[in-house]
Coordinates of C-alpha atoms in Angstrom, one line a residue:
X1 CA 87.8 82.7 102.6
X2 CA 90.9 80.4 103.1
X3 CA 90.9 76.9 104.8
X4 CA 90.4 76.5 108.8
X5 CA 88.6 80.3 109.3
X6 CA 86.6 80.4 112.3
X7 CA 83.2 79.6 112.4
X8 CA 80.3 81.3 114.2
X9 CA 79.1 85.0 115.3
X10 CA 82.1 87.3 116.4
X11 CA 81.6 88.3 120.2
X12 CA 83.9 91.2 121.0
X13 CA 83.8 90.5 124.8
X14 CA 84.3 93.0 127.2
X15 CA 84.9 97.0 126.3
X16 CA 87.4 98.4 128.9
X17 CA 86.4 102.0 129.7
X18 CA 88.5 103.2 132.5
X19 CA 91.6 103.1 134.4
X20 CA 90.3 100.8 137.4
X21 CA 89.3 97.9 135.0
X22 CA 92.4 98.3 132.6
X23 CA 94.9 98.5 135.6
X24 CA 92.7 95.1 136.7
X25 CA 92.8 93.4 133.5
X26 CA 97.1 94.2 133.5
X27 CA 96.6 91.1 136.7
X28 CA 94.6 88.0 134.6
X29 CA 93.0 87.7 131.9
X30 CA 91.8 84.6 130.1
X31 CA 90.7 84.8 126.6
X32 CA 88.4 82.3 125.7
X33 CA 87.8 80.5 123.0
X34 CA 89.9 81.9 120.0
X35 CA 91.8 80.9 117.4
X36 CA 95.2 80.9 117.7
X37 CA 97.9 81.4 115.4
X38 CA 101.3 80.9 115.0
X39 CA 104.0 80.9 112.7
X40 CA 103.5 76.2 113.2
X41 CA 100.3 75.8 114.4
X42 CA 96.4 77.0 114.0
X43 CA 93.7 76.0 116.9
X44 CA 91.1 76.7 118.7
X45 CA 91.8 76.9 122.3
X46 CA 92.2 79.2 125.7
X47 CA 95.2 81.5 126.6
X48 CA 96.2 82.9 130.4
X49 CA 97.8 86.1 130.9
X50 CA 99.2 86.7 133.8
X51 CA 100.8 90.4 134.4
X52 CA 103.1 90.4 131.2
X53 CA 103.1 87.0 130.1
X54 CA 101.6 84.0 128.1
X55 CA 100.8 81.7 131.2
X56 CA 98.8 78.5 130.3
X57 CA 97.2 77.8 126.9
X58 CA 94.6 75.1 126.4
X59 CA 91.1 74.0 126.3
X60 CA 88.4 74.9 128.4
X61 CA 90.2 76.8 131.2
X62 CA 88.7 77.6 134.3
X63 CA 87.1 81.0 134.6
X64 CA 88.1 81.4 137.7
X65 CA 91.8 81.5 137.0
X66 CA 91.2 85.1 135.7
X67 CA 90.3 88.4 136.8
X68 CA 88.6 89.4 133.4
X69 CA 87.3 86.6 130.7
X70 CA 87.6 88.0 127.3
X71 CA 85.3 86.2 124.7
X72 CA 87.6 86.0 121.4
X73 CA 84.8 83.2 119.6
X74 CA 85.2 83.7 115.7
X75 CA 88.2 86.1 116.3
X76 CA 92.3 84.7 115.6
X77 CA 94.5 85.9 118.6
X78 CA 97.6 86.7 116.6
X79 CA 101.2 88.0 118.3
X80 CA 101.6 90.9 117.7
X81 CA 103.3 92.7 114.5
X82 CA 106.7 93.3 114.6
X83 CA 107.9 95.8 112.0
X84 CA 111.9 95.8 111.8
X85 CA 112.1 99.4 109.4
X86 CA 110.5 102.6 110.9
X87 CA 111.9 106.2 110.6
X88 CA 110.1 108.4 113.1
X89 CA 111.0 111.7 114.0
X90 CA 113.9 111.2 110.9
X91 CA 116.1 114.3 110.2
X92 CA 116.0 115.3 106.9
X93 CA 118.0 118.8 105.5
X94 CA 116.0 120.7 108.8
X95 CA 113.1 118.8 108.9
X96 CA 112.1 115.5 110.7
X97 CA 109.8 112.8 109.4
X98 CA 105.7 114.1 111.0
X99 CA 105.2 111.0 113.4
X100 CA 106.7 111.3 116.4
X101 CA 107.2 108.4 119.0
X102 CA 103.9 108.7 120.0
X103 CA 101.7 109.3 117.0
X104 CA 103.6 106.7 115.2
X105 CA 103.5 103.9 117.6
X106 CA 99.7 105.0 118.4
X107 CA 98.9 104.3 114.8
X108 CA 101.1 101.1 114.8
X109 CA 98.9 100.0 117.7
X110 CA 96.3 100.2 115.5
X111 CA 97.2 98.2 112.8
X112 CA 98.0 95.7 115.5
X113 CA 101.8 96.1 115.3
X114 CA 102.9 96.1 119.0
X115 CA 107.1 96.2 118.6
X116 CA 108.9 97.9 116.5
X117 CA 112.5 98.5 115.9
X118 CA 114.1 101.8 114.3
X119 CA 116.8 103.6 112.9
X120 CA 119.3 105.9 115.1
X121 CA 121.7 107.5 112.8
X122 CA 124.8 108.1 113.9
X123 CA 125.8 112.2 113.2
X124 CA 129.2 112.7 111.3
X125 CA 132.1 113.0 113.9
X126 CA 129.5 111.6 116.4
X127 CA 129.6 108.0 118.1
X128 CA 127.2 105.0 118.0
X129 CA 126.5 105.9 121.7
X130 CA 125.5 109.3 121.1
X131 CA 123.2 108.2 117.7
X132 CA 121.4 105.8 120.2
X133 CA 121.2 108.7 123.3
X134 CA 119.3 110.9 120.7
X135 CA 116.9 108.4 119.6
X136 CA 116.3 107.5 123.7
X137 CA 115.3 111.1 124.3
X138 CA 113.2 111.1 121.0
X139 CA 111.6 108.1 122.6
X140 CA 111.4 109.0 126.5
X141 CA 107.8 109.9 127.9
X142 CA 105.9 109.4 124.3
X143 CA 106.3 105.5 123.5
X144 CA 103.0 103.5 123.6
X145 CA 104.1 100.4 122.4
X146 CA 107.3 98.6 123.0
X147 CA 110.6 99.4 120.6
X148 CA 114.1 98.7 119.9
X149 CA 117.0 100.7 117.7
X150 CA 119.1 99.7 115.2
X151 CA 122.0 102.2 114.6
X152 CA 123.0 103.2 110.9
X153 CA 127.0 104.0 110.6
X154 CA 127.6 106.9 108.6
X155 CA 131.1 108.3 109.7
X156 CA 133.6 104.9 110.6
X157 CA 136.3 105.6 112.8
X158 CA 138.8 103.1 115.0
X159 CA 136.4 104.0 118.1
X160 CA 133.3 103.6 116.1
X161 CA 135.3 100.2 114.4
X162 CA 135.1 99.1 118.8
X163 CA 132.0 100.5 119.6
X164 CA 130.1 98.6 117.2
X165 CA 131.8 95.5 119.5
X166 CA 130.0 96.8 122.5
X167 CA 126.5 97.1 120.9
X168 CA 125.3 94.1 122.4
X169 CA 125.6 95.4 126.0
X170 CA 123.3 98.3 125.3
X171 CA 120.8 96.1 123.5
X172 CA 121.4 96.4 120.0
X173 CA 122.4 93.8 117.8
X174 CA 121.8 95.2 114.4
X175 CA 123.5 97.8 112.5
X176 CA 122.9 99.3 108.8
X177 CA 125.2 100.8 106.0
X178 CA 123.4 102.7 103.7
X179 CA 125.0 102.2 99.9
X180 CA 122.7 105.6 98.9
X181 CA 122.6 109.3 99.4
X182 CA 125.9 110.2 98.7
X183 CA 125.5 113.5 100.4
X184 CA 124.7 112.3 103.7
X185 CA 124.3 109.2 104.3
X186 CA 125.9 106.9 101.6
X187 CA 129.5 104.8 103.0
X188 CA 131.9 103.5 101.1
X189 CA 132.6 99.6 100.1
X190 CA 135.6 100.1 102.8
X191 CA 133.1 100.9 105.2
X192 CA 130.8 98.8 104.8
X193 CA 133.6 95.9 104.6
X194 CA 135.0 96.8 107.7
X195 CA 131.2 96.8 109.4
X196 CA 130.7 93.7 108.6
X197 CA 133.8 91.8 109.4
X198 CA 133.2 93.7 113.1
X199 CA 129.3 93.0 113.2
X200 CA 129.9 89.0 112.0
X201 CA 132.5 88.6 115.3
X202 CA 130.2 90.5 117.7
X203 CA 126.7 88.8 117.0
X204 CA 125.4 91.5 115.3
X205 CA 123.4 91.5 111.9
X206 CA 124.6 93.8 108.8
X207 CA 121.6 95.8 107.3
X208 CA 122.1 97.7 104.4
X209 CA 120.1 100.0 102.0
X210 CA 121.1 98.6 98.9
X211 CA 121.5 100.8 95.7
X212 CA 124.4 102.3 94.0
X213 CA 124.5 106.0 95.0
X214 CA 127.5 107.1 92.9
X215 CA 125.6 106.2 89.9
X216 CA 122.4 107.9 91.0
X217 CA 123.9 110.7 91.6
X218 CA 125.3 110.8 87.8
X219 CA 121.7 110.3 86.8
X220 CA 120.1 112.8 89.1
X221 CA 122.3 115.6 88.0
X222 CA 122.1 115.0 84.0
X223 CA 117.8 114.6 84.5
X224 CA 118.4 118.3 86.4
X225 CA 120.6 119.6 83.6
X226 CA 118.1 118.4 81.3
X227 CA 115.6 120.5 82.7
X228 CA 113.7 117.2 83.9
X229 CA 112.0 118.1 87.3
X230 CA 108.8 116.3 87.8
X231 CA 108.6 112.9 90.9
X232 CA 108.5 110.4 88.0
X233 CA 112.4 111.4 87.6
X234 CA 112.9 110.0 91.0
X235 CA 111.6 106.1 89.6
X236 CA 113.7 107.1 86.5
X237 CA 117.3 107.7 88.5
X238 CA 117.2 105.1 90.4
X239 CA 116.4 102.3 88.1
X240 CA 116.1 98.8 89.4
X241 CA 119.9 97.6 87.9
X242 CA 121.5 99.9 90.3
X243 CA 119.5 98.2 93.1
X244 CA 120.3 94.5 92.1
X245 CA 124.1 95.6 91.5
X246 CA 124.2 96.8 95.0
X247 CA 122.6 94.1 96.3
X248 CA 124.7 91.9 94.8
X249 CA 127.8 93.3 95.8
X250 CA 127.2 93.7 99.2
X251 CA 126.2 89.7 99.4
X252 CA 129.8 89.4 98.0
X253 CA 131.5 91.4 100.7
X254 CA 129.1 90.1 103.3
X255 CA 130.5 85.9 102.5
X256 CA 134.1 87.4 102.0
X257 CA 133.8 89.0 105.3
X258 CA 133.6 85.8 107.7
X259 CA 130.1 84.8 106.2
X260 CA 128.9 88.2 107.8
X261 CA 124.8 87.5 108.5
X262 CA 123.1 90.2 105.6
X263 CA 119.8 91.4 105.8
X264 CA 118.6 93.7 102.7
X265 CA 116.3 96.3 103.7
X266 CA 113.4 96.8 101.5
X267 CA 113.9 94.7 98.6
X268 CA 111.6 95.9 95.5
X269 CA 113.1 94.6 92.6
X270 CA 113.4 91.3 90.3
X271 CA 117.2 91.6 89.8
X272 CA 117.6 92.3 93.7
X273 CA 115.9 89.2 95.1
X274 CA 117.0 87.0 92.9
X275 CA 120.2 87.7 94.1
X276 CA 119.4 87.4 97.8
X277 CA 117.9 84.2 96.7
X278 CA 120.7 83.0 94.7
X279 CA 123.2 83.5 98.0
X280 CA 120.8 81.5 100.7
X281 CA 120.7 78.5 97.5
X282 CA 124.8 78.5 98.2
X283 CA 124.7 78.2 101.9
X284 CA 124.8 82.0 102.7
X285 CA 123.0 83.8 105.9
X286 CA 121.3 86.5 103.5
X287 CA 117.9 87.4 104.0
X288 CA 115.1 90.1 102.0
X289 CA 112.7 92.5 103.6
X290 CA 110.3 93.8 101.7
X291 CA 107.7 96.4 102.4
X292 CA 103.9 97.2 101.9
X293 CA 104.0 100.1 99.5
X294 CA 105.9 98.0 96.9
X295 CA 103.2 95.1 96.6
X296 CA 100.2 97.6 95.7
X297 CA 101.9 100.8 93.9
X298 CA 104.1 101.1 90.5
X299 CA 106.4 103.7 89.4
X300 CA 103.6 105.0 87.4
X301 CA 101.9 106.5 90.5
X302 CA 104.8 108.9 90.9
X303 CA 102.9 110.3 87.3
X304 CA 100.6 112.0 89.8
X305 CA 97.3 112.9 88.6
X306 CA 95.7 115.1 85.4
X307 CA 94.9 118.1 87.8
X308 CA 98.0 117.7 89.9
X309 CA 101.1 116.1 88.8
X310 CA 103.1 116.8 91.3
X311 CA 100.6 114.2 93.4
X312 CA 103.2 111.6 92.6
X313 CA 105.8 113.1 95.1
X314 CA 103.6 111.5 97.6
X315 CA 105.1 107.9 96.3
X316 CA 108.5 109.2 96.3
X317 CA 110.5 106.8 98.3
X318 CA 114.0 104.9 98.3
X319 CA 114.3 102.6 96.4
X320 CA 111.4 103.6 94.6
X321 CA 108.3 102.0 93.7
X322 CA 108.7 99.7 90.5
X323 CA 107.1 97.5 88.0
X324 CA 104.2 94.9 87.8
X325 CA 106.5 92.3 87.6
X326 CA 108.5 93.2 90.3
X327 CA 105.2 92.9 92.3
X328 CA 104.6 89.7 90.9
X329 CA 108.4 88.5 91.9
X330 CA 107.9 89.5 95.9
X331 CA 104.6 88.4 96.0
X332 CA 106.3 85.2 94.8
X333 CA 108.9 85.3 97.5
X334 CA 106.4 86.0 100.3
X335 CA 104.7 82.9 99.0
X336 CA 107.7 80.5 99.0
X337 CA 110.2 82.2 101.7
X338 CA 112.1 84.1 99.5
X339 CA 111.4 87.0 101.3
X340 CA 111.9 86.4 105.0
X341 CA 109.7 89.4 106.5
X342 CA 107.5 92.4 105.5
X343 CA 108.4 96.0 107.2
X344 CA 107.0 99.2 106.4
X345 CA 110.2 102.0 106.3
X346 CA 107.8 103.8 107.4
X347 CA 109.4 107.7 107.0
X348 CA 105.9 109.7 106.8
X349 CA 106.3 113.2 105.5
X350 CA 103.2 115.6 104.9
X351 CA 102.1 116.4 101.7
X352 CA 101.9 119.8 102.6
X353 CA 104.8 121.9 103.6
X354 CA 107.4 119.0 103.3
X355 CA 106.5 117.1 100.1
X356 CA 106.0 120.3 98.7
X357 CA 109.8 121.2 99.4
X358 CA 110.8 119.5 96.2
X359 CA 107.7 120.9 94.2
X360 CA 110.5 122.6 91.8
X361 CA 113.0 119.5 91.6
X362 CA 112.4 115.8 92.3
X363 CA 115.8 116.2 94.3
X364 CA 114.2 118.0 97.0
X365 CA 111.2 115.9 97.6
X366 CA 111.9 113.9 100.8
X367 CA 112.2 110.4 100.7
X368 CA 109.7 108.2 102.1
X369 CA 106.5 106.6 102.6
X370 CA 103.9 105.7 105.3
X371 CA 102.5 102.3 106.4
X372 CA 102.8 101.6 109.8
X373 CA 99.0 101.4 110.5
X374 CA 98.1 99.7 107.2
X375 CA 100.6 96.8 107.3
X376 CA 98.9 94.1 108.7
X377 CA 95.5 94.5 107.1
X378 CA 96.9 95.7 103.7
X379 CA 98.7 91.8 104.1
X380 CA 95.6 90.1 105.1
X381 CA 93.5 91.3 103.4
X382 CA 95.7 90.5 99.2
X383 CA 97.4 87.8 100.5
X384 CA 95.9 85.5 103.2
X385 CA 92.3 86.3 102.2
X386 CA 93.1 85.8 98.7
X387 CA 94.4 82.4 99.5
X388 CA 98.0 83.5 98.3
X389 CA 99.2 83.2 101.9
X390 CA 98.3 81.2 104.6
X391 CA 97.6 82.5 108.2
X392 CA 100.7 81.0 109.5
X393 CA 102.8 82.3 107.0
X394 CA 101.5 85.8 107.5
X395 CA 102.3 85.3 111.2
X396 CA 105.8 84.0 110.4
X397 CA 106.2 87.6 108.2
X398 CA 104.9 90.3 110.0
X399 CA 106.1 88.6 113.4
X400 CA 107.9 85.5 114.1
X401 CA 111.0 85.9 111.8
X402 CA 111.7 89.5 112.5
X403 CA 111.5 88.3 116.3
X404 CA 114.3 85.5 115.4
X405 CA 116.2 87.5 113.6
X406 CA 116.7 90.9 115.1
X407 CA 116.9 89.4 118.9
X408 CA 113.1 89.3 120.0
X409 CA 112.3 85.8 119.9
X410 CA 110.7 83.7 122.1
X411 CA 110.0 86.8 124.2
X412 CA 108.1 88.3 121.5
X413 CA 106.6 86.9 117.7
X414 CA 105.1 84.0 118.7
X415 CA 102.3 82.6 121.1
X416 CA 103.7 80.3 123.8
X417 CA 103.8 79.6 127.3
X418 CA 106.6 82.4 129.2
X419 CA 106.6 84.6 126.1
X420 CA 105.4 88.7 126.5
X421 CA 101.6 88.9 126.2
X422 CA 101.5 90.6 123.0
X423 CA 98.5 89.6 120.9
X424 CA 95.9 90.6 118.4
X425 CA 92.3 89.9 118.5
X426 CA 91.7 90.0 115.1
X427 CA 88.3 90.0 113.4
X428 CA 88.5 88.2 110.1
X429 CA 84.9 90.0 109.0
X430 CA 85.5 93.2 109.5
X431 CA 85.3 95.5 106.9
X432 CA 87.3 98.7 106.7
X433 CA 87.9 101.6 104.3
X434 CA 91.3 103.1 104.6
X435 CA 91.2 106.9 104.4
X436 CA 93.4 109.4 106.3
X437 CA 90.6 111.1 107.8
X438 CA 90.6 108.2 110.3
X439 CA 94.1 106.6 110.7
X440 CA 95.9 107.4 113.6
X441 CA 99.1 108.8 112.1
X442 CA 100.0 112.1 112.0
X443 CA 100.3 112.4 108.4
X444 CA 98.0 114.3 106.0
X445 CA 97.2 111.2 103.6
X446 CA 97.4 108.2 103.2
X447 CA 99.0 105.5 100.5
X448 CA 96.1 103.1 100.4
X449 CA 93.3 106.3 100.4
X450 CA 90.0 104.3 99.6
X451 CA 91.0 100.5 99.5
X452 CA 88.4 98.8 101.2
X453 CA 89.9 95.8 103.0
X454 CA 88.4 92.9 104.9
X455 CA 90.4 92.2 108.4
X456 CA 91.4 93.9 111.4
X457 CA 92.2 94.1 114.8
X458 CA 89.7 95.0 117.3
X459 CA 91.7 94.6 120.6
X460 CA 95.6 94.7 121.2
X461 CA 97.6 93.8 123.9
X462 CA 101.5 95.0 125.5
X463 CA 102.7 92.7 127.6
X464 CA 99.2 91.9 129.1
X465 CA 97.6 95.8 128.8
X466 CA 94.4 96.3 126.8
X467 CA 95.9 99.2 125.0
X468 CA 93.4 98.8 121.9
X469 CA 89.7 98.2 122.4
X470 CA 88.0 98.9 119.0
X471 CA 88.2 102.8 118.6
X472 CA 90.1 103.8 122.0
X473 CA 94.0 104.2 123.0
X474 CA 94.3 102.8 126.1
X475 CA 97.8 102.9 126.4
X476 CA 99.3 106.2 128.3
X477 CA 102.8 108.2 126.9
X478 CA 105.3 106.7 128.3
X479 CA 104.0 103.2 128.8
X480 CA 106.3 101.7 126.0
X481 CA 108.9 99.9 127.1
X482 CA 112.6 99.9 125.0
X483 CA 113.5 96.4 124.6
X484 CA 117.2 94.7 124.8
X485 CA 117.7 92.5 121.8
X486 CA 119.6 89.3 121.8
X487 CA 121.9 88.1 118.9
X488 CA 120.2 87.6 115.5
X489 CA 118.4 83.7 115.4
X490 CA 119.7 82.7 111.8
X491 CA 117.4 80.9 109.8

C-alpha cells in the first residue's frame, strides 16, 4: 500500500444534485480533513475555497467559514492533472480525431485531469494566428475543463519567423516542429533551426516530435513494395534508432541555437532518453515526456489477435509502441527524474470507419492512441501503489512540472494558498475495471479494456466548481475557460 496512506473509512461527503447547490458550492467550500498532496509535501489538514481559489489551508478550520463542508477523511485532495499532449478534433487526410472539445475534456474530467494543453497546427500558407483562431472556434461553447494551445509550425515564413515573437501576447508560450510525416507535417533541420533560435529569445519552449521521417519514409515504401501490409509494419518502419537519432540531433541544434529550452514529446525508447538524459548531465535545458500507452503495451500488440489481425491497428501510434526494455528504461526515468512529465497524445480514432481506413495498408491507418481518461489511475495504480513511485512524485508528473514548464504554475499544479481551486478527491480504495462501455470518451475502445485498477477520483474541481461528483458531469459546455500561459519555468 505505500508509506503515509490514509487511514480510516472513506466518507464521500456531500453529493451535489442540482444547479442551486452547485452554483452555492462555486461561493465556499471547506474540505475537511483530507490528505493533501503535493509535488513537496504530504498531510493531513483543511483547505478553503473561496470562488476560484485556494484560500486558507490548515488544521481544524472553522465550519462556519464555508458555505458547503465537504468530508474528504481517507481520501488525498490532489491538483488536478495537467496533460501537456492532446489531439482533439485532429485533421487527418478528411477526417478529424472522434473527441471533440467536449467529449474529450468530459472524459479528462474523469480521470481527474482538469487542464490540458493542445496542439493547433498551423495550415500550409496559413499563419500562427490563424492555426490558433481555428482551434478557438473548435473549442468555443463545448470546453468543460480549462485548456491552453500550443501551435505546431509546419510552413516557416519571415512573417511566421515574427509571429512566433508575438506568441506570448496571445497566451502561448510553446511551439512544436514535427521531425515526421514527410507528407504533411514533417519540417526541415532549417526550420526547425530557425524556430528555435526565435522561440529561445521570446520565452517560448521548442517541442518537437522526434524521429527521422526521411528515413521512414524509405522504409515505409520498400515494406509496401514488398507486399508487407499488416499494423505490425508500422512498429517495424519506424524502429527506435531513427527515434534516438532524431532526438539526438535536435538536442544538438537546440544548445547550438542560444541553449534553446527543448522539450521531447513522447519519448518511448532506450536510445532516445538516454540522450535527453545525457544533455541535462552537461548543463542543457532538455526535458522527456513520456506517455501512458508506452508503459503497459509492446510492439507486439500491433500483432493483433488470432481471429483478427488487423486488431493491432488499434495500437498504431507515432512513435510507436516498443520493447520491454524500453518500458523498463521510462519506468526508470519516471522513478529518478529522467522523465520530467507523463502526457497522453491523446489522438483517439474509432476502430470502426477510421482505423479501418488503413485495413489494406499500414500507411493508411491513422496515427494515434487514446488515454486521456485513464492517465492518472493507469499511473497510480503500476506505479505509486506498486511502491515504484511515491505520491509526490506522481503529483510532480502528471501536474506540477507540466504547470512549471508550459506557463501554468503557481496558478495551477500545485496546492497553495492564491493558486486556482483545481483538485482531486481521490479515493485510494476504489476499485475500477476499465472498459469502454463506461469511459466517457467518444471512442469505440479502449487501450487498457479489462485492467482492473485500484484508485480514482470520486469528486473534481475547476477553479472551485464541483464538476465531478462520482458518476455525474456537473460541468455545463462552455464552462471551460482558455488559459494564458506564462514563460516556461525551467527546471
Amino acid at each position: 500500500m505505500g508509506k503515509g496512506k490514509p487511514k480510516g473509512r472513506v466518507r464521500v461527503g456531500l453529493r451535489i444534485a442540482n444547479a442551486h447547490l452547485l452554483k452555492k458550492l462555486a461561493m465556499k467550500t471547506l474540505i475537511k480533513n483530507g490528505r493533501i498532496v503535493t509535488a513537496a509535501d504530504e498531510y493531513v489538514a483543511d483547505l478553503l475555497i473561496d470562488g476560484e481559489t485556494i484560500r486558507l489551508i490548515g488544521a481544524q478550520l472553522d465550519p462556519a467559514l464555508a458555505d458547503t463542508v465537504i468530508d474528504a477523511t481517507g481520501l488525498y485532495v490532489l491538483p488536478g492533472g495537467i496533460d501537456v499532449h492532446t489531439h482533439l478534433s485532429m485533421p487527418w487526410r478528411g477526417i478529424e480525431s472522434c473527441d471533440d472539445f467536449f467529449t474529450g475534456q468530459r472524459a479528462a474530467l474523469f480521470g481527474g485531469t482538469t487542464t490540458h494543453v493542445d496542439f493547433s497546427i498551423q495550415p500550409k500558407g496559413g499563419t500562427l494566428r490563424q492555426a490558433l483562431d481555428l482551434w478557438h472556434a473548435k473549442a468555443a461553447g463545448k470546453a468543460v475543463s480549462d485548456y491552453g494551445f500550443h501551435v505546431a509550425i509546419t510552413d516557416l515564413t519571415d512573417a511566421v519567423m515574427a509571429e512566433i515573437a508575438e506568441l506570448p501576447k496571445w497566451g502561448v508560450t510553446s511551439i512544436k516542429m514535427f521531425m515526421a510525416y514527410k507528407d504533411s507535417l514533417q519540417v526541415d533541420d532549417l526550420t526547425l533551426f530557425k524556430s528555435m533560435q526565435v522561440a529561445a529569445k521570446s520565452g517560448v519552449l521548442s517541442l518537437v516530435h522526434a524521429e527521422n521521417g526521411d528515413a521512414i519514409e524509405v522504409l515505409i515504401a520498400q515494406a509496401l513494395e514488398a507486399g508487407n501490409h499488416a499494423p505490425i509494419y508500422h512498429a517495424l518502419t519506424r524502429p527506435p534508432e531513427l527515434e534516438a537519432e532524431a532526438t539526438a540531433r535536435a538536442i544538438w541544434l537546440a544548445q547550438v541555437a542560444g541553449d534553446a529550452p527543448l522539450f521531447v514529446v513522447h519519448c518511448t525508447c532506450e536510445g532516445a532518453l538516454a540522450a535527453v538524459s545525457a544533455a541535462r548531465a552537461r548543463g542543457q535545458h532538455a526535458y522527456a515526456e513520456t506517455c501512458i500507452h508506452y508503459l503497459f503495451f509492446t510492439k507486439d500488440d500491433l500483432l493483433g489477435t488470432d481471429d483478427d489481425p488487423f486488431n493491432g491497428a488499434k495500437y498504431v501510434c507515432s512513435p510507436p509502441l516498443r520493447e520491454l526494455h524500453d518500458q523498463t528504461a521510462l519506468w526508470r526515468g519516471l522513478r529518478t527524474g529522467e522523465i520530467t512529465s507523463l502526457s497522453t497524445d491523446h489522438c483517439p480514432w474509432n476502430y470502426q470507419e477510421q482505423k479501418e481506413l488503413g485495413r489494406e495498408s499500414f500507411a493508411k491507418i491513422p496515427n494515434g492512441a487514446p488515454g486521456i481518461e485513464d492517465r492518472l489511475y493507469m499511473l497510480w495504480d503500476a506505479g505509486v501503489r506498486a511502491g515504484t513511485l511515491t505520491p509526490s512524485r506522481f503529483v510532480e508528473l502528471v501536474a506540477t512540472n507540466p504547470a512549471k514548464l508550459f506557463g501554468l504554475y503557481p496558478k495551477k499544479g500545485t496546492i497553495a494558498v492564491g493558486s486556482d481551486a483545481d483538485l482531486v478527491l481521490w479515493d485510494d480504495a476504489a476499485k475500477h475495471t476499465v472498459r469502454a462501455q463506461t469511459h466517457h470518451s467518444a471512442i469505440d475502445y479502449n487501450l487498457f479494456e479489462g485492467y482492473q485498477v485500484t484508485g480514482k477520483p470520486v469528486k473534481v474541481f475547476v477553479r472551485g466548481r464541483l464538476v465531478v461528483d462520482g458518476e455525474q458531469l456537473l460541468a455545463k459546455p462552455g464552462s471551460g475557460q482558455f488559459v494564458h500561459r506564462t514563460s516556461p519555468l525551467l527546471l
